[in-house]
């Protein structure tokens, strides 16, 4: 096996190597495609991976809003009131002494009036905010986790260009900060704003452009990494670390992995994903060929327009036999 002394991440050889690895991972079931909440940059207009996140302390406001449960007003604090139309559930800790009795009932969303369920979950911290948590699709990663764990529906609010969807009453077409300002104005006019308290909190931003990252439902390709976390922990003891403290940093990174690696990007540069879709019957095929016919209905298939994450190819070691 001969290792080259030069490696180009944009060469035809690298493309063959990257696509070969993708096909092998797909055959093993380690590369998969699904419709799910994904980290999204509205400035770069692409999905991103957890490794591409930075954090930034930001001044914000905790707005407390009145949700109605029968004759009772349930106060709910949120920093994302513009997502009110996307609210699908309220969560209360099962041992919450003040509001636990409302679990299993429904509540009306302020301003919009539609009913949502009130469910129990231990991640709803009784000491944070009012102790009642609004789950909107999607305010943060906890919302995404709750939707998957509890089988909740999604209500699309934010579009991939960073504007509110056309079907969002009062806020259609507005950008996030404009929408937040407008929804607060409407809530105040309707007497539906209980309080507004300044807060400093940490938000996730895209490392490339610094834009606050959103979570949107989208169909993307992933590499299974979460099932391998124990193997990654073991690997820490098999490596000689220089400097030694980098081992702790690595282990911290492993422990904080929350998402499988999203490897598809909505960018015009990069190696195209070798996957094809049938628009008639929905079949998906992965192949090294540059075109494909549907094995079910025989129709011509369209290739996935997305490209592979740069790190999918940049982290590979080129060898002469790997690109065969």
Coordinates of C-alpha atoms in Angstrom, one line a residue:
X1 CA 0.0 0.0 0.0
X2 CA 1.5 3.3 -1.1
X3 CA 0.5 6.5 0.7
X4 CA 0.7 9.6 -1.5
X5 CA 2.7 12.7 -0.3
X6 CA 0.0 15.0 -1.6
X7 CA -3.7 15.1 -1.0
X8 CA -6.2 17.3 -2.7
X9 CA -9.7 17.4 -1.2
X10 CA -11.3 18.6 -4.5
X11 CA -9.7 16.2 -6.9
X12 CA -11.5 13.5 -9.0
X13 CA -9.6 10.9 -7.0
X14 CA -10.9 12.3 -3.7
X15 CA -14.4 12.3 -5.1
X16 CA -14.1 8.6 -5.9
X17 CA -12.7 7.8 -2.5
X18 CA -15.4 9.8 -0.7
X19 CA -18.2 8.3 -2.7
X20 CA -16.8 4.8 -2.3
X21 CA -16.7 5.3 1.5
X22 CA -20.3 6.6 1.5
X23 CA -21.5 3.6 -0.5
X24 CA -19.8 1.2 1.9
X25 CA -21.3 3.0 5.0
X26 CA -24.7 2.9 3.3
X27 CA -24.4 -0.9 2.7
X28 CA -23.5 -1.4 6.4
X29 CA -26.5 0.7 7.4
X30 CA -24.2 3.3 9.0
X31 CA -25.1 6.0 6.4
X32 CA -28.9 6.7 6.3
X33 CA -31.3 9.3 5.1
X34 CA -34.3 10.6 7.1
X35 CA -36.7 13.5 7.5
X36 CA -35.9 14.9 11.0
X37 CA -35.0 18.1 12.8
X38 CA -31.6 19.3 11.7
X39 CA -29.2 22.2 12.6
X40 CA -29.7 24.9 9.9
X41 CA -27.9 28.1 9.1
X42 CA -30.3 30.6 7.5
X43 CA -27.4 32.7 6.3
X44 CA -25.5 30.0 4.5
X45 CA -28.8 28.2 3.6
X46 CA -27.4 24.8 4.5
X47 CA -27.6 22.1 7.1
X48 CA -24.6 21.9 9.5
X49 CA -23.2 19.4 12.0
X50 CA -22.8 19.8 15.7
X51 CA -19.0 20.1 15.2
X52 CA -19.6 23.4 13.3
X53 CA -21.3 25.1 16.2
X54 CA -19.8 27.9 18.3
X55 CA -21.6 29.5 21.3
X56 CA -22.1 33.1 22.2
X57 CA -23.6 34.9 25.2
X58 CA -26.5 37.0 24.0
X59 CA -28.8 39.5 25.7
X60 CA -32.4 38.4 25.4
X61 CA -35.8 38.6 27.2
X62 CA -37.8 36.0 29.1
X63 CA -41.4 36.8 28.1
X64 CA -44.1 35.2 30.3
X65 CA -47.3 34.5 28.4
X66 CA -50.7 33.2 29.7
X67 CA -51.8 29.8 28.4
X68 CA -55.4 29.0 29.4
X69 CA -56.4 25.6 31.0
X70 CA -60.1 25.9 31.6
X71 CA -60.5 28.8 34.0
X72 CA -56.9 28.6 35.1
X73 CA -54.1 30.7 33.6
X74 CA -50.8 28.9 33.3
X75 CA -47.8 31.2 33.0
X76 CA -45.2 30.1 30.5
X77 CA -41.8 31.9 30.0
X78 CA -40.0 31.8 26.7
X79 CA -37.3 33.7 24.8
X80 CA -38.8 32.6 21.4
X81 CA -42.4 34.1 21.4
X82 CA -42.2 34.3 17.6
X83 CA -42.5 30.5 17.5
X84 CA -45.9 30.6 19.4
X85 CA -47.7 29.4 16.3
X86 CA -45.4 26.4 16.3
X87 CA -46.2 25.4 19.8
X88 CA -47.2 21.7 20.0
X89 CA -47.1 20.9 23.8
X90 CA -46.5 22.2 27.3
X91 CA -44.3 20.1 29.6
X92 CA -44.3 20.0 33.4
X93 CA -42.1 18.0 35.6
X94 CA -44.1 15.0 36.9
X95 CA -43.3 16.0 40.5
X96 CA -43.9 19.7 40.1
X97 CA -45.9 20.6 43.3
X98 CA -47.5 23.7 41.8
X99 CA -48.6 22.6 38.4
X100 CA -48.4 18.8 38.4
X101 CA -52.2 18.5 38.6
X102 CA -52.6 19.9 35.1
X103 CA -50.6 17.1 33.4
X104 CA -52.9 15.2 31.0
X105 CA -55.1 18.2 30.3
X106 CA -55.0 20.7 27.4
X107 CA -54.2 24.4 27.2
X108 CA -55.1 27.2 24.7
X109 CA -52.2 29.0 23.0
X110 CA -52.4 32.7 23.6
X111 CA -53.3 34.9 20.6
X112 CA -53.9 31.9 18.4
X113 CA -56.3 30.0 20.5
X114 CA -55.7 26.4 19.4
X115 CA -55.4 23.6 22.0
X116 CA -52.3 21.7 22.8
X117 CA -51.6 18.8 25.3
X118 CA -49.9 19.2 28.7
X119 CA -47.5 16.3 29.2
X120 CA -45.0 15.2 31.9
X121 CA -41.2 15.2 31.4
X122 CA -38.4 15.3 33.9
X123 CA -36.4 17.7 31.7
X124 CA -39.0 20.4 32.5
X125 CA -37.0 22.0 35.4
X126 CA -39.4 23.3 38.1
X127 CA -36.8 25.9 39.0
X128 CA -36.4 27.4 35.5
X129 CA -38.7 30.1 34.4
X130 CA -42.2 29.4 35.6
X131 CA -41.7 25.6 35.7
X132 CA -43.9 25.1 32.6
X133 CA -42.0 24.7 29.4
X134 CA -43.4 25.5 25.9
X135 CA -42.3 23.0 23.3
X136 CA -42.3 24.7 19.8
X137 CA -41.0 23.2 16.6
X138 CA -38.2 24.1 17.0
X139 CA -36.9 26.5 19.6
X140 CA -33.9 24.4 20.6
X141 CA -32.5 20.9 20.7
X142 CA -34.6 19.9 23.7
X143 CA -37.7 20.7 21.6
X144 CA -36.4 18.4 18.9
X145 CA -35.7 15.7 21.4
X146 CA -39.2 16.0 22.9
X147 CA -40.8 15.7 19.5
X148 CA -39.0 12.5 18.8
X149 CA -39.4 11.0 22.3
X150 CA -43.1 11.8 22.7
X151 CA -44.1 11.4 19.0
X152 CA -45.4 15.0 18.8
X153 CA -46.5 16.6 15.5
X154 CA -44.5 19.5 14.0
X155 CA -45.9 22.9 13.0
X156 CA -43.6 24.5 10.5
X157 CA -43.0 28.1 11.4
X158 CA -39.6 29.2 10.1
X159 CA -38.4 28.7 6.5
X160 CA -34.9 27.9 5.4
X161 CA -34.3 31.5 4.3
X162 CA -34.8 32.7 7.9
X163 CA -38.3 34.1 7.3
X164 CA -41.6 33.1 8.9
X165 CA -43.8 30.8 6.7
X166 CA -46.6 32.1 4.6
X167 CA -49.2 30.3 6.7
X168 CA -48.1 31.9 10.0
X169 CA -50.8 34.4 11.0
X170 CA -49.6 37.9 11.7
X171 CA -45.9 37.2 11.0
X172 CA -45.8 35.8 7.4
X173 CA -42.6 36.7 5.6
X174 CA -40.9 38.4 8.6
X175 CA -37.4 37.6 9.7
X176 CA -36.9 36.2 13.2
X177 CA -36.1 39.4 15.1
X178 CA -38.8 41.4 13.2
X179 CA -41.3 38.6 14.0
X180 CA -40.4 38.7 17.7
X181 CA -40.9 42.4 17.9
X182 CA -44.3 42.2 16.1
X183 CA -45.6 39.3 18.2
X184 CA -44.7 41.1 21.4
X185 CA -46.6 44.2 20.1
X186 CA -49.7 42.1 19.4
X187 CA -49.5 40.3 22.7
X188 CA -49.2 43.6 24.6
X189 CA -52.2 45.1 22.7
X190 CA -54.3 42.0 23.6
X191 CA -53.2 42.1 27.2
X192 CA -51.5 38.8 26.9
X193 CA -48.0 39.7 28.1
X194 CA -47.6 39.0 31.8
X195 CA -44.0 40.1 32.2
X196 CA -40.7 40.7 30.3
X197 CA -37.5 40.1 32.2
X198 CA -34.0 40.7 30.6
X199 CA -31.7 37.6 30.6
X200 CA -28.3 36.7 29.3
X201 CA -28.2 33.3 27.8
X202 CA -25.9 31.2 25.6
X203 CA -27.0 30.6 22.0
X204 CA -25.5 28.3 19.3
X205 CA -24.1 30.1 16.2
X206 CA -22.6 28.8 13.0
X207 CA -18.8 28.9 13.3
X208 CA -18.4 30.1 9.7
X209 CA -20.7 33.2 9.6
X210 CA -21.7 33.7 13.3
X211 CA -25.4 33.4 12.5
X212 CA -27.6 32.0 15.3
X213 CA -28.5 28.5 14.3
X214 CA -32.1 27.3 13.9
X215 CA -33.5 23.8 14.0
X216 CA -35.7 22.9 11.0
X217 CA -37.3 19.7 9.8
X218 CA -35.5 18.5 6.7
X219 CA -34.5 15.4 4.8
X220 CA -30.8 14.8 5.2
X221 CA -28.1 12.1 5.1
X222 CA -26.4 11.1 8.4
X223 CA -23.6 8.9 9.6
X224 CA -24.4 6.9 12.8
X225 CA -22.0 8.1 15.5
X226 CA -24.2 8.0 18.6
X227 CA -24.2 4.2 18.8
X228 CA -20.4 4.3 18.8
X229 CA -19.9 6.6 21.8
X230 CA -18.5 3.8 24.0
X231 CA -16.0 2.9 21.3
X232 CA -14.9 6.5 21.1
X233 CA -14.4 6.6 24.9
X234 CA -12.2 3.4 24.7
X235 CA -10.2 5.0 21.9
X236 CA -9.1 7.8 24.3
X237 CA -7.0 5.2 26.2
X238 CA -5.4 3.9 23.0
X239 CA -4.0 7.2 22.0
X240 CA -0.8 8.9 23.3
X241 CA -1.9 12.6 23.8
X242 CA 0.3 15.6 23.2
X243 CA -0.4 17.7 25.2
X244 CA -2.0 15.4 27.8
X245 CA -4.9 17.6 28.6
X246 CA -6.3 17.2 25.1
X247 CA -7.6 13.8 26.2
X248 CA -10.0 15.5 28.6
X249 CA -11.1 17.8 25.8
X250 CA -11.7 14.9 23.5
X251 CA -13.7 13.0 26.1
X252 CA -15.8 16.1 26.7
X253 CA -16.5 16.3 23.0
X254 CA -17.6 12.6 23.0
X255 CA -19.9 13.0 26.0
X256 CA -21.6 16.1 24.4
X257 CA -22.5 14.4 21.1
X258 CA -26.2 14.8 20.8
X259 CA -26.8 14.2 17.0
X260 CA -25.7 11.7 14.5
X261 CA -23.3 13.4 12.0
X262 CA -25.3 15.2 9.3
X263 CA -23.1 14.9 6.2
X264 CA -25.3 16.4 3.5
X265 CA -24.9 20.1 2.6
X266 CA -27.0 22.4 0.4
X267 CA -23.9 23.9 -1.2
X268 CA -22.8 24.1 -4.9
X269 CA -19.2 23.1 -4.2
X270 CA -18.2 19.7 -2.9
X271 CA -18.6 16.0 -3.9
X272 CA -22.1 15.2 -4.9
X273 CA -23.9 12.5 -2.8
X274 CA -24.2 9.3 -4.9
X275 CA -27.9 8.8 -4.1
X276 CA -30.8 8.8 -6.5
X277 CA -34.6 9.2 -5.9
X278 CA -37.7 8.1 -7.8
X279 CA -40.3 10.8 -7.8
X280 CA -43.0 8.3 -8.8
X281 CA -42.7 5.6 -6.1
X282 CA -40.3 7.1 -3.6
X283 CA -37.5 4.5 -4.0
X284 CA -34.0 5.5 -3.0
X285 CA -30.8 4.0 -4.6
X286 CA -27.2 4.5 -3.8
X287 CA -24.7 3.7 -6.5
X288 CA -21.3 4.7 -8.0
X289 CA -22.9 5.2 -11.4
X290 CA -23.7 8.6 -12.7
X291 CA -27.4 7.8 -13.4
X292 CA -29.9 5.2 -12.2
X293 CA -33.3 3.7 -13.2
X294 CA -35.8 2.8 -10.5
X295 CA -35.6 -0.9 -9.6
X296 CA -39.3 -0.9 -8.7
X297 CA -41.0 1.0 -11.5
X298 CA -38.2 1.4 -14.1
X299 CA -38.5 5.2 -14.2
X300 CA -35.4 7.5 -14.6
X301 CA -34.3 8.6 -11.1
X302 CA -32.9 12.1 -10.2
X303 CA -29.7 12.4 -8.3
X304 CA -29.5 14.0 -4.9
X305 CA -28.4 17.6 -5.5
X306 CA -26.6 17.9 -2.2
X307 CA -22.9 17.6 -1.5
X308 CA -20.9 15.8 1.2
X309 CA -19.7 17.7 4.2
X310 CA -16.1 18.9 3.5
X311 CA -14.9 17.0 6.5
X312 CA -16.2 13.7 5.1
X313 CA -13.5 13.9 2.4
X314 CA -10.9 16.1 4.2
X315 CA -10.5 13.6 7.1
X316 CA -9.8 10.6 4.8
X317 CA -6.3 9.2 4.2
X318 CA -5.7 8.6 0.6
X319 CA -4.1 5.3 -0.4
X320 CA -3.6 3.9 -3.9
X321 CA -5.9 0.9 -3.3
X322 CA -8.7 2.9 -1.6
X323 CA -9.7 4.7 -4.8
X324 CA -9.9 1.5 -6.9

